[in-house]
DNA sequence: GGACGCTAGCGAAACGGTTCGGCCAGATGC
DNA sequence: GCATCTGGCCGAACCGTTTCGCTAGCGTCC
């Protein structure tokens, strides 16, 4: 490998040597048929093991396949069969470790079912999601797992009729598609009860967008838990952080800057909790001494937070597997089943980010 | 949405209601042509804006498209055009946050170039990778970004001739394909020099597999840095952790259990560093008081480690973008360019996991 | 007014497979 | 020996696009 030229680009070094060419066309079934002296139908029969072929011919076909390095074009096969062997996954925020884990589980499950995974990131933008749904249609994906980012009324009534779809993590309330969700209400209630048990009565919340089930559900759980003890959050202590770290940071500064600041914050997801932690420290307060912070949906150890978060954790892997199982069922037995809805229960995981209320 | 039945499965609840059917066949170009009273060629011309069509016909076609919710089948289009609009990414370990970030960058870049991303996880298994490469071929992906997991000699000489390919993160030494890597030698040297500057002379290493460039490269950098000061690592203090957390854990226990244990460990990647940290603490030692730990390729904040790791960081996003730029260039201008090799420089990021040598 | 050029739109072949009906040869039955 | 049956293999249609070559109709110019 001799170096012929060197060229810098940012902080990188660039070396070239002899030419690569992709001129070699892939062999088609016709080439194989010709080489083996049989018809394409026979080659197809051998490849798919769909009809008896005499040992003689079979051997000739197999040898031709090997010689030509033939591998059937899935594009052509799928055009004919009307399938694509592709399952799409559209997550709401790929940079969020929570969704990274979802992707990891999904890849394994999809491969295990014999499909390939096409990955999309809607980045919490309904407009991007719209384009993704269109793309999934035209790609002819056999099925799709979607973490929806829009409000229920942003979707057409039969939005998900073309491609078998499972909504994962967030529900749209309606009955358009199969759904796998976590019990957000319970998550909010569990976390809040934990804070209440520590003696907190002034609890604020940085919520997700209210049009999402993960947004309002968690807040409603919190409100219910407080109401059960005759309490209610102060309106100025409940604000949306849009599931974004930077937004949560500002909102946290705002809430904690108020004269009667809450002693505890329920932050509706993991990345926002990081923002809130940062705000606490920038304001000159400390967690959990001055402010307790608890969260939901965080995966373990996200962001290297110093006091580990007290949080409810979602069984991401189980949820993803369940979603794919439902999806593949729908794809393969084409029978029309009523839409199904599976709800998982979150579990409270106690970290070091909450302390009994001072005084 | 009334609940008709309830069935429990693990810790989840299951509800059903009215039927979903996917009977609605997608409209084809022929349906549109018939509805608009034109030929399929004209519809195609309108859809692709590839020829002039009179305003009258154009309007009729567009309206038919809207009425029928027509969207052209990429499967058919790609069969005809001989392209698939798909770019494959095969990473070595999806559960590793380092690769999760790579996936996130890749998805964005692939979408920006107008392709869709097909994601694979070879899980560090050459056998799985072999299947993935075959799958990429048959899927007809226009290009592939691969983090190779095998030794160079496990690949056929023209392994990457069929599909334009960029090797990312690890090189195979040869000149089969474009390559984007990080300077592993420099990473090993930088980290080791830092440890040496802290006064450590007994430095051990948990390395990656020696057949990988990321395995031997980093170790060689370390050895060179020590040699420059007239030192050398003790053979029993250098062991492979296979880039796996559990393996690194055992190896760390082993190395640190030796009577003359090293005062510092260079661990070749982030997940292994977590294992090593765990081993240190399980043995009853503490980091950095008793053992300094430094690493390479870790992404910030991985695993919520208490003392943040001192490490060299790879510019993952830049590397991924560079890889995709090269790939798309190769796909689109089909000219045969010699294989190119880009090397990025790692940067040392100082955390709290290393201390001056005791005594 | 006829030859010609131009162009909007059409028909049909092709892409690479699958699949179904049909054909031919050999075996079987009477 | 002829009709029938059977089983292995083939030819060709088809999947939904794109694209090339062609036609028909119009306007222009001598």
PDB file of C-alpha atoms in Angstrom, chain A residues 80-356:
ATOM      1  CA  UNK A  80     -43.119 -10.103  -7.631  1.00  0.00           C
ATOM      2  CA  UNK A  81     -44.008 -11.327  -4.174  1.00  0.00           C
ATOM      3  CA  UNK A  82     -45.314  -7.965  -3.066  1.00  0.00           C
ATOM      4  CA  UNK A  83     -43.150  -7.951   0.039  1.00  0.00           C
ATOM      5  CA  UNK A  84     -39.919  -6.241   0.935  1.00  0.00           C
ATOM      6  CA  UNK A  85     -38.517  -8.042   3.966  1.00  0.00           C
ATOM      7  CA  UNK A  86     -38.064  -4.615   5.470  1.00  0.00           C
ATOM      8  CA  UNK A  87     -39.414  -3.425   8.778  1.00  0.00           C
ATOM      9  CA  UNK A  88     -39.200   0.276   9.505  1.00  0.00           C
ATOM     10  CA  UNK A  89     -38.549   1.774  12.904  1.00  0.00           C
ATOM     11  CA  UNK A  90     -39.117   5.488  13.411  1.00  0.00           C
ATOM     12  CA  UNK A  91     -37.981   6.776  16.779  1.00  0.00           C
ATOM     13  CA  UNK A  92     -38.543  10.211  18.225  1.00  0.00           C
ATOM     14  CA  UNK A  93     -34.970  11.102  19.118  1.00  0.00           C
ATOM     15  CA  UNK A  94     -32.008   8.935  18.158  1.00  0.00           C
ATOM     16  CA  UNK A  95     -29.605  10.924  20.303  1.00  0.00           C
ATOM     17  CA  UNK A  96     -31.578   9.912  23.385  1.00  0.00           C
ATOM     18  CA  UNK A  97     -30.033   6.780  24.939  1.00  0.00           C
ATOM     19  CA  UNK A  98     -33.511   5.531  25.675  1.00  0.00           C
ATOM     20  CA  UNK A  99     -34.225   5.247  21.965  1.00  0.00           C
ATOM     21  CA  UNK A 100     -30.747   3.956  21.274  1.00  0.00           C
ATOM     22  CA  UNK A 101     -31.628   1.000  23.436  1.00  0.00           C
ATOM     23  CA  UNK A 102     -34.898   0.618  21.638  1.00  0.00           C
ATOM     24  CA  UNK A 103     -33.020   0.511  18.343  1.00  0.00           C
ATOM     25  CA  UNK A 104     -30.658  -2.087  19.657  1.00  0.00           C
ATOM     26  CA  UNK A 105     -33.487  -4.360  20.804  1.00  0.00           C
ATOM     27  CA  UNK A 106     -35.409  -3.796  17.618  1.00  0.00           C
ATOM     28  CA  UNK A 107     -32.482  -4.701  15.387  1.00  0.00           C
ATOM     29  CA  UNK A 108     -32.052  -7.991  17.181  1.00  0.00           C
ATOM     30  CA  UNK A 109     -35.747  -8.828  17.036  1.00  0.00           C
ATOM     31  CA  UNK A 110     -36.145  -7.832  13.407  1.00  0.00           C
ATOM     32  CA  UNK A 111     -33.161  -9.933  12.385  1.00  0.00           C
ATOM     33  CA  UNK A 112     -34.469 -12.864  14.395  1.00  0.00           C
ATOM     34  CA  UNK A 113     -37.746 -12.712  12.491  1.00  0.00           C
ATOM     35  CA  UNK A 114     -35.884 -12.729   9.178  1.00  0.00           C
ATOM     36  CA  UNK A 115     -36.383  -9.111   8.231  1.00  0.00           C
ATOM     37  CA  UNK A 116     -34.011  -6.167   7.939  1.00  0.00           C
ATOM     38  CA  UNK A 117     -34.386  -2.949   9.865  1.00  0.00           C
ATOM     39  CA  UNK A 118     -34.773   0.437   8.209  1.00  0.00           C
ATOM     40  CA  UNK A 119     -34.150   3.154  10.748  1.00  0.00           C
ATOM     41  CA  UNK A 120     -35.624   6.644  10.840  1.00  0.00           C
ATOM     42  CA  UNK A 121     -35.364   9.507  13.285  1.00  0.00           C
ATOM     43  CA  UNK A 122     -38.262  11.929  13.404  1.00  0.00           C
ATOM     44  CA  UNK A 123     -36.432  14.107  15.891  1.00  0.00           C
ATOM     45  CA  UNK A 124     -39.729  14.977  17.606  1.00  0.00           C
ATOM     46  CA  UNK A 125     -40.796  16.876  14.486  1.00  0.00           C
ATOM     47  CA  UNK A 126     -44.246  16.015  13.103  1.00  0.00           C
ATOM     48  CA  UNK A 127     -43.247  17.330   9.699  1.00  0.00           C
ATOM     49  CA  UNK A 128     -40.261  14.999   9.541  1.00  0.00           C
ATOM     50  CA  UNK A 129     -42.436  12.153  10.703  1.00  0.00           C
ATOM     51  CA  UNK A 130     -44.864  12.851   7.893  1.00  0.00           C
ATOM     52  CA  UNK A 131     -42.071  12.505   5.374  1.00  0.00           C
ATOM     53  CA  UNK A 132     -40.912   9.323   7.064  1.00  0.00           C
ATOM     54  CA  UNK A 133     -44.361   7.745   6.878  1.00  0.00           C
ATOM     55  CA  UNK A 134     -44.504   8.552   3.177  1.00  0.00           C
ATOM     56  CA  UNK A 135     -41.073   7.079   2.697  1.00  0.00           C
ATOM     57  CA  UNK A 136     -42.068   3.899   4.511  1.00  0.00           C
ATOM     58  CA  UNK A 137     -45.019   3.544   2.161  1.00  0.00           C
ATOM     59  CA  UNK A 138     -43.004   3.986  -0.984  1.00  0.00           C
ATOM     60  CA  UNK A 139     -40.194   1.781   0.246  1.00  0.00           C
ATOM     61  CA  UNK A 140     -42.879  -0.867   0.511  1.00  0.00           C
ATOM     62  CA  UNK A 141     -41.858  -1.830   4.030  1.00  0.00           C
ATOM     63  CA  UNK A 142     -43.776  -4.866   5.220  1.00  0.00           C
ATOM     64  CA  UNK A 143     -44.418  -3.223   8.548  1.00  0.00           C
ATOM     65  CA  UNK A 144     -43.502  -0.292  10.738  1.00  0.00           C
ATOM     66  CA  UNK A 145     -42.888   0.429  14.374  1.00  0.00           C
ATOM     67  CA  UNK A 146     -43.487   4.081  15.085  1.00  0.00           C
ATOM     68  CA  UNK A 147     -42.884   6.255  18.098  1.00  0.00           C
ATOM     69  CA  UNK A 148     -45.432   8.908  17.126  1.00  0.00           C
ATOM     70  CA  UNK A 149     -44.450  12.524  17.727  1.00  0.00           C
ATOM     71  CA  UNK A 150     -47.622  14.337  16.774  1.00  0.00           C
ATOM     72  CA  UNK A 151     -50.921  14.935  18.498  1.00  0.00           C
ATOM     73  CA  UNK A 152     -53.622  12.388  17.720  1.00  0.00           C
ATOM     74  CA  UNK A 153     -55.560  14.775  15.499  1.00  0.00           C
ATOM     75  CA  UNK A 154     -52.592  15.375  13.237  1.00  0.00           C
ATOM     76  CA  UNK A 155     -53.018  11.962  11.704  1.00  0.00           C
ATOM     77  CA  UNK A 156     -55.536  11.112   9.018  1.00  0.00           C
ATOM     78  CA  UNK A 157     -58.204   8.714  10.161  1.00  0.00           C
ATOM     79  CA  UNK A 158     -56.792   5.839   8.164  1.00  0.00           C
ATOM     80  CA  UNK A 159     -53.167   6.928   8.370  1.00  0.00           C
ATOM     81  CA  UNK A 160     -51.930   3.485   9.229  1.00  0.00           C
ATOM     82  CA  UNK A 161     -54.095   1.416   6.912  1.00  0.00           C
ATOM     83  CA  UNK A 162     -51.543   0.865   4.185  1.00  0.00           C
ATOM     84  CA  UNK A 163     -48.706  -0.599   6.162  1.00  0.00           C
ATOM     85  CA  UNK A 164     -49.130  -2.788   9.233  1.00  0.00           C
ATOM     86  CA  UNK A 165     -48.057  -0.551  12.068  1.00  0.00           C
ATOM     87  CA  UNK A 166     -47.424  -0.768  15.778  1.00  0.00           C
ATOM     88  CA  UNK A 167     -47.208   2.408  17.813  1.00  0.00           C
ATOM     89  CA  UNK A 168     -44.518   2.069  20.437  1.00  0.00           C
ATOM     90  CA  UNK A 169     -44.081   4.031  23.626  1.00  0.00           C
ATOM     91  CA  UNK A 170     -46.749   6.590  22.908  1.00  0.00           C
ATOM     92  CA  UNK A 171     -50.376   6.064  22.118  1.00  0.00           C
ATOM     93  CA  UNK A 172     -52.647   8.202  19.986  1.00  0.00           C
ATOM     94  CA  UNK A 173     -55.710   7.479  22.031  1.00  0.00           C
ATOM     95  CA  UNK A 174     -57.640   6.241  19.029  1.00  0.00           C
ATOM     96  CA  UNK A 175     -57.896   2.764  17.720  1.00  0.00           C
ATOM     97  CA  UNK A 176     -56.054   3.126  14.465  1.00  0.00           C
ATOM     98  CA  UNK A 177     -53.237   0.717  15.145  1.00  0.00           C
ATOM     99  CA  UNK A 178     -51.697  -1.756  17.538  1.00  0.00           C
ATOM    100  CA  UNK A 179     -50.084  -0.087  20.485  1.00  0.00           C
ATOM    101  CA  UNK A 180     -47.380  -0.956  23.008  1.00  0.00           C
ATOM    102  CA  UNK A 181     -47.053   1.576  25.762  1.00  0.00           C
ATOM    103  CA  UNK A 182     -45.954   2.011  29.310  1.00  0.00           C
ATOM    104  CA  UNK A 183     -48.426   3.034  31.983  1.00  0.00           C
ATOM    105  CA  UNK A 184     -47.497   6.707  32.146  1.00  0.00           C
ATOM    106  CA  UNK A 185     -50.102   7.499  34.711  1.00  0.00           C
ATOM    107  CA  UNK A 186     -48.641   4.893  37.023  1.00  0.00           C
ATOM    108  CA  UNK A 187     -45.125   6.183  36.388  1.00  0.00           C
ATOM    109  CA  UNK A 188     -46.098   9.685  37.427  1.00  0.00           C
ATOM    110  CA  UNK A 189     -47.941   8.382  40.447  1.00  0.00           C
ATOM    111  CA  UNK A 190     -45.150   6.106  41.640  1.00  0.00           C
ATOM    112  CA  UNK A 191     -42.508   8.796  41.433  1.00  0.00           C
ATOM    113  CA  UNK A 192     -44.729  11.353  43.079  1.00  0.00           C
ATOM    114  CA  UNK A 193     -45.700   9.027  45.892  1.00  0.00           C
ATOM    115  CA  UNK A 194     -42.019   8.430  46.528  1.00  0.00           C
ATOM    116  CA  UNK A 195     -41.411  12.172  46.778  1.00  0.00           C
ATOM    117  CA  UNK A 196     -44.481  12.617  48.970  1.00  0.00           C
ATOM    118  CA  UNK A 197     -43.247   9.852  51.258  1.00  0.00           C
ATOM    119  CA  UNK A 198     -40.028  11.810  51.675  1.00  0.00           C
ATOM    120  CA  UNK A 199     -42.121  14.653  52.999  1.00  0.00           C
ATOM    121  CA  UNK A 200     -42.178  16.882  49.941  1.00  0.00           C
ATOM    122  CA  UNK A 201     -45.362  18.859  49.515  1.00  0.00           C
ATOM    123  CA  UNK A 202     -44.154  21.506  47.097  1.00  0.00           C
ATOM    124  CA  UNK A 203     -43.429  19.455  44.025  1.00  0.00           C
ATOM    125  CA  UNK A 204     -42.940  20.931  40.578  1.00  0.00           C
ATOM    126  CA  UNK A 205     -42.799  19.170  37.256  1.00  0.00           C
ATOM    127  CA  UNK A 206     -41.062  19.578  33.958  1.00  0.00           C
ATOM    128  CA  UNK A 207     -43.397  17.742  31.648  1.00  0.00           C
ATOM    129  CA  UNK A 208     -43.286  16.533  28.075  1.00  0.00           C
ATOM    130  CA  UNK A 209     -45.493  18.047  25.379  1.00  0.00           C
ATOM    131  CA  UNK A 210     -49.118  17.832  26.470  1.00  0.00           C
ATOM    132  CA  UNK A 211     -50.327  16.440  23.165  1.00  0.00           C
ATOM    133  CA  UNK A 212     -48.296  13.286  23.767  1.00  0.00           C
ATOM    134  CA  UNK A 213     -49.571  10.479  25.942  1.00  0.00           C
ATOM    135  CA  UNK A 214     -46.168  10.400  27.620  1.00  0.00           C
ATOM    136  CA  UNK A 215     -46.600  14.088  28.341  1.00  0.00           C
ATOM    137  CA  UNK A 216     -50.041  14.387  29.876  1.00  0.00           C
ATOM    138  CA  UNK A 217     -50.195  10.838  31.252  1.00  0.00           C
ATOM    139  CA  UNK A 218     -47.222  11.292  33.547  1.00  0.00           C
ATOM    140  CA  UNK A 219     -48.429  14.678  34.734  1.00  0.00           C
ATOM    141  CA  UNK A 220     -51.896  13.328  35.441  1.00  0.00           C
ATOM    142  CA  UNK A 221     -50.376  10.537  37.516  1.00  0.00           C
ATOM    143  CA  UNK A 222     -48.505  13.100  39.530  1.00  0.00           C
ATOM    144  CA  UNK A 223     -51.558  15.282  40.035  1.00  0.00           C
ATOM    145  CA  UNK A 224     -53.633  12.318  41.107  1.00  0.00           C
ATOM    146  CA  UNK A 225     -51.010  11.188  43.603  1.00  0.00           C
ATOM    147  CA  UNK A 226     -50.868  14.632  45.130  1.00  0.00           C
ATOM    148  CA  UNK A 227     -54.630  14.972  45.135  1.00  0.00           C
ATOM    149  CA  UNK A 228     -54.891  11.697  47.019  1.00  0.00           C
ATOM    150  CA  UNK A 229     -53.101  13.482  49.849  1.00  0.00           C
ATOM    151  CA  UNK A 230     -55.040  16.679  49.504  1.00  0.00           C
ATOM    152  CA  UNK A 231     -52.254  18.480  47.674  1.00  0.00           C
ATOM    153  CA  UNK A 232     -51.873  20.065  44.287  1.00  0.00           C
ATOM    154  CA  UNK A 233     -48.873  21.361  42.368  1.00  0.00           C
ATOM    155  CA  UNK A 234     -48.618  25.093  42.034  1.00  0.00           C
ATOM    156  CA  UNK A 235     -49.433  26.038  38.419  1.00  0.00           C
ATOM    157  CA  UNK A 236     -46.254  28.088  38.020  1.00  0.00           C
ATOM    158  CA  UNK A 237     -44.236  25.043  39.022  1.00  0.00           C
ATOM    159  CA  UNK A 238     -45.502  22.900  36.165  1.00  0.00           C
ATOM    160  CA  UNK A 239     -44.033  23.635  32.757  1.00  0.00           C
ATOM    161  CA  UNK A 240     -43.285  21.741  29.587  1.00  0.00           C
ATOM    162  CA  UNK A 241     -39.662  21.034  28.715  1.00  0.00           C
ATOM    163  CA  UNK A 242     -40.544  19.599  25.313  1.00  0.00           C
ATOM    164  CA  UNK A 243     -38.521  16.442  26.042  1.00  0.00           C
ATOM    165  CA  UNK A 244     -35.438  18.469  25.171  1.00  0.00           C
ATOM    166  CA  UNK A 245     -32.445  19.006  27.414  1.00  0.00           C
ATOM    167  CA  UNK A 246     -31.964  22.677  26.615  1.00  0.00           C
ATOM    168  CA  UNK A 247     -35.646  23.493  27.048  1.00  0.00           C
ATOM    169  CA  UNK A 248     -35.703  21.652  30.353  1.00  0.00           C
ATOM    170  CA  UNK A 249     -32.654  23.599  31.459  1.00  0.00           C
ATOM    171  CA  UNK A 250     -34.350  26.958  30.941  1.00  0.00           C
ATOM    172  CA  UNK A 251     -37.608  25.815  32.442  1.00  0.00           C
ATOM    173  CA  UNK A 252     -35.823  24.426  35.486  1.00  0.00           C
ATOM    174  CA  UNK A 253     -33.953  27.703  35.997  1.00  0.00           C
ATOM    175  CA  UNK A 254     -37.235  29.504  35.744  1.00  0.00           C
ATOM    176  CA  UNK A 255     -39.097  27.293  38.191  1.00  0.00           C
ATOM    177  CA  UNK A 256     -36.262  27.177  40.695  1.00  0.00           C
ATOM    178  CA  UNK A 257     -35.703  30.919  40.411  1.00  0.00           C
ATOM    179  CA  UNK A 258     -39.153  31.635  41.780  1.00  0.00           C
ATOM    180  CA  UNK A 259     -39.299  32.922  45.385  1.00  0.00           C
ATOM    181  CA  UNK A 260     -41.370  29.985  46.566  1.00  0.00           C
ATOM    182  CA  UNK A 261     -39.489  27.335  44.653  1.00  0.00           C
ATOM    183  CA  UNK A 262     -40.546  23.684  44.959  1.00  0.00           C
ATOM    184  CA  UNK A 263     -38.422  21.336  47.049  1.00  0.00           C
ATOM    185  CA  UNK A 264     -38.704  18.558  44.509  1.00  0.00           C
ATOM    186  CA  UNK A 265     -39.033  18.286  40.762  1.00  0.00           C
ATOM    187  CA  UNK A 266     -40.597  15.463  38.769  1.00  0.00           C
ATOM    188  CA  UNK A 267     -38.935  15.577  35.363  1.00  0.00           C
ATOM    189  CA  UNK A 268     -40.748  13.609  32.704  1.00  0.00           C
ATOM    190  CA  UNK A 269     -37.788  12.031  30.954  1.00  0.00           C
ATOM    191  CA  UNK A 270     -34.093  11.329  31.168  1.00  0.00           C
ATOM    192  CA  UNK A 271     -32.547  13.911  28.892  1.00  0.00           C
ATOM    193  CA  UNK A 272     -34.637  16.625  30.513  1.00  0.00           C
ATOM    194  CA  UNK A 273     -33.402  15.417  33.895  1.00  0.00           C
ATOM    195  CA  UNK A 274     -29.872  16.088  32.733  1.00  0.00           C
ATOM    196  CA  UNK A 275     -30.872  19.614  31.804  1.00  0.00           C
ATOM    197  CA  UNK A 276     -32.577  20.094  35.153  1.00  0.00           C
ATOM    198  CA  UNK A 277     -29.519  18.801  37.035  1.00  0.00           C
ATOM    199  CA  UNK A 278     -27.370  21.247  35.135  1.00  0.00           C
ATOM    200  CA  UNK A 279     -29.731  24.090  35.979  1.00  0.00           C
ATOM    201  CA  UNK A 280     -29.719  23.192  39.667  1.00  0.00           C
ATOM    202  CA  UNK A 281     -25.962  23.280  39.763  1.00  0.00           C
ATOM    203  CA  UNK A 282     -25.695  26.480  37.680  1.00  0.00           C
ATOM    204  CA  UNK A 283     -28.103  28.245  39.989  1.00  0.00           C
ATOM    205  CA  UNK A 284     -25.812  27.381  42.866  1.00  0.00           C
ATOM    206  CA  UNK A 285     -28.089  24.819  44.445  1.00  0.00           C
ATOM    207  CA  UNK A 286     -27.295  21.184  44.899  1.00  0.00           C
ATOM    208  CA  UNK A 287     -29.187  17.978  44.368  1.00  0.00           C
ATOM    209  CA  UNK A 288     -30.514  16.336  46.476  1.00  0.00           C
ATOM    210  CA  UNK A 289     -29.683  18.682  49.389  1.00  0.00           C
ATOM    211  CA  UNK A 290     -31.625  21.677  48.067  1.00  0.00           C
ATOM    212  CA  UNK A 291     -33.778  20.111  45.388  1.00  0.00           C
ATOM    213  CA  UNK A 292     -34.798  16.507  44.898  1.00  0.00           C
ATOM    214  CA  UNK A 293     -35.081  15.403  41.313  1.00  0.00           C
ATOM    215  CA  UNK A 294     -36.898  12.319  40.105  1.00  0.00           C
ATOM    216  CA  UNK A 295     -37.621  11.218  36.605  1.00  0.00           C
ATOM    217  CA  UNK A 296     -39.224   8.690  34.322  1.00  0.00           C
ATOM    218  CA  UNK A 297     -38.121   6.628  31.320  1.00  0.00           C
ATOM    219  CA  UNK A 298     -34.453   7.127  32.003  1.00  0.00           C
ATOM    220  CA  UNK A 299     -32.176   4.296  31.177  1.00  0.00           C
ATOM    221  CA  UNK A 300     -29.599   3.370  33.724  1.00  0.00           C
ATOM    222  CA  UNK A 301     -26.610   5.583  34.015  1.00  0.00           C
ATOM    223  CA  UNK A 302     -27.543   8.021  31.310  1.00  0.00           C
ATOM    224  CA  UNK A 303     -25.312  11.028  31.028  1.00  0.00           C
ATOM    225  CA  UNK A 304     -22.970  10.096  33.825  1.00  0.00           C
ATOM    226  CA  UNK A 305     -25.043  11.999  36.340  1.00  0.00           C
ATOM    227  CA  UNK A 306     -23.312  12.271  39.658  1.00  0.00           C
ATOM    228  CA  UNK A 307     -26.193  11.550  41.968  1.00  0.00           C
ATOM    229  CA  UNK A 308     -27.837   8.665  40.175  1.00  0.00           C
ATOM    230  CA  UNK A 309     -31.399   9.522  39.299  1.00  0.00           C
ATOM    231  CA  UNK A 310     -34.342   8.157  41.177  1.00  0.00           C
ATOM    232  CA  UNK A 311     -36.665   7.184  38.376  1.00  0.00           C
ATOM    233  CA  UNK A 312     -39.181   4.801  36.955  1.00  0.00           C
ATOM    234  CA  UNK A 313     -37.636   2.635  34.327  1.00  0.00           C
ATOM    235  CA  UNK A 314     -39.392   1.316  31.261  1.00  0.00           C
ATOM    236  CA  UNK A 315     -38.804  -2.258  30.175  1.00  0.00           C
ATOM    237  CA  UNK A 316     -37.601  -1.038  26.788  1.00  0.00           C
ATOM    238  CA  UNK A 317     -36.392  -4.384  25.538  1.00  0.00           C
ATOM    239  CA  UNK A 318     -39.577  -6.218  26.514  1.00  0.00           C
ATOM    240  CA  UNK A 319     -41.702  -3.484  25.011  1.00  0.00           C
ATOM    241  CA  UNK A 320     -39.786  -3.523  21.759  1.00  0.00           C
ATOM    242  CA  UNK A 321     -39.940  -7.284  21.502  1.00  0.00           C
ATOM    243  CA  UNK A 322     -43.660  -7.271  22.171  1.00  0.00           C
ATOM    244  CA  UNK A 323     -44.152  -4.632  19.484  1.00  0.00           C
ATOM    245  CA  UNK A 324     -42.271  -6.657  16.911  1.00  0.00           C
ATOM    246  CA  UNK A 325     -44.062  -9.828  17.828  1.00  0.00           C
ATOM    247  CA  UNK A 326     -47.396  -8.142  17.249  1.00  0.00           C
ATOM    248  CA  UNK A 327     -46.175  -6.601  14.037  1.00  0.00           C
ATOM    249  CA  UNK A 328     -44.847  -9.813  12.567  1.00  0.00           C
ATOM    250  CA  UNK A 329     -48.038 -11.609  13.509  1.00  0.00           C
ATOM    251  CA  UNK A 330     -50.009  -9.026  11.645  1.00  0.00           C
ATOM    252  CA  UNK A 331     -47.734  -9.206   8.630  1.00  0.00           C
ATOM    253  CA  UNK A 332     -47.586 -12.960   8.356  1.00  0.00           C
ATOM    254  CA  UNK A 333     -51.032 -14.172   9.216  1.00  0.00           C
ATOM    255  CA  UNK A 334     -52.746 -11.609   7.140  1.00  0.00           C
ATOM    256  CA  UNK A 335     -56.004 -12.144   8.988  1.00  0.00           C
ATOM    257  CA  UNK A 336     -57.566  -8.923  10.120  1.00  0.00           C
ATOM    258  CA  UNK A 337     -57.293  -8.841  13.861  1.00  0.00           C
ATOM    259  CA  UNK A 338     -58.750  -6.012  15.889  1.00  0.00           C
ATOM    260  CA  UNK A 339     -56.072  -3.555  17.026  1.00  0.00           C
ATOM    261  CA  UNK A 340     -54.457  -4.664  20.232  1.00  0.00           C
ATOM    262  CA  UNK A 341     -53.069  -2.538  23.016  1.00  0.00           C
ATOM    263  CA  UNK A 342     -50.403  -3.706  25.409  1.00  0.00           C
ATOM    264  CA  UNK A 343     -49.455  -1.679  28.452  1.00  0.00           C
ATOM    265  CA  UNK A 344     -46.314  -2.348  30.454  1.00  0.00           C
ATOM    266  CA  UNK A 345     -45.793  -1.338  34.046  1.00  0.00           C
ATOM    267  CA  UNK A 346     -42.835   0.892  34.927  1.00  0.00           C
ATOM    268  CA  UNK A 347     -40.714   0.084  37.974  1.00  0.00           C
ATOM    269  CA  UNK A 348     -39.403   2.581  40.478  1.00  0.00           C
ATOM    270  CA  UNK A 349     -35.613   2.565  40.758  1.00  0.00           C
ATOM    271  CA  UNK A 350     -34.243   4.523  43.676  1.00  0.00           C
ATOM    272  CA  UNK A 351     -31.019   6.470  43.125  1.00  0.00           C
ATOM    273  CA  UNK A 352     -29.425   9.261  45.117  1.00  0.00           C
ATOM    274  CA  UNK A 353     -31.139  12.264  43.607  1.00  0.00           C
ATOM    275  CA  UNK A 354     -33.894  12.589  46.214  1.00  0.00           C
ATOM    276  CA  UNK A 355     -33.656  13.410  49.897  1.00  0.00           C
ATOM    277  CA  UNK A 356     -36.180  13.910  52.671  1.00  0.00           C
TER     278      UNK A 356
END
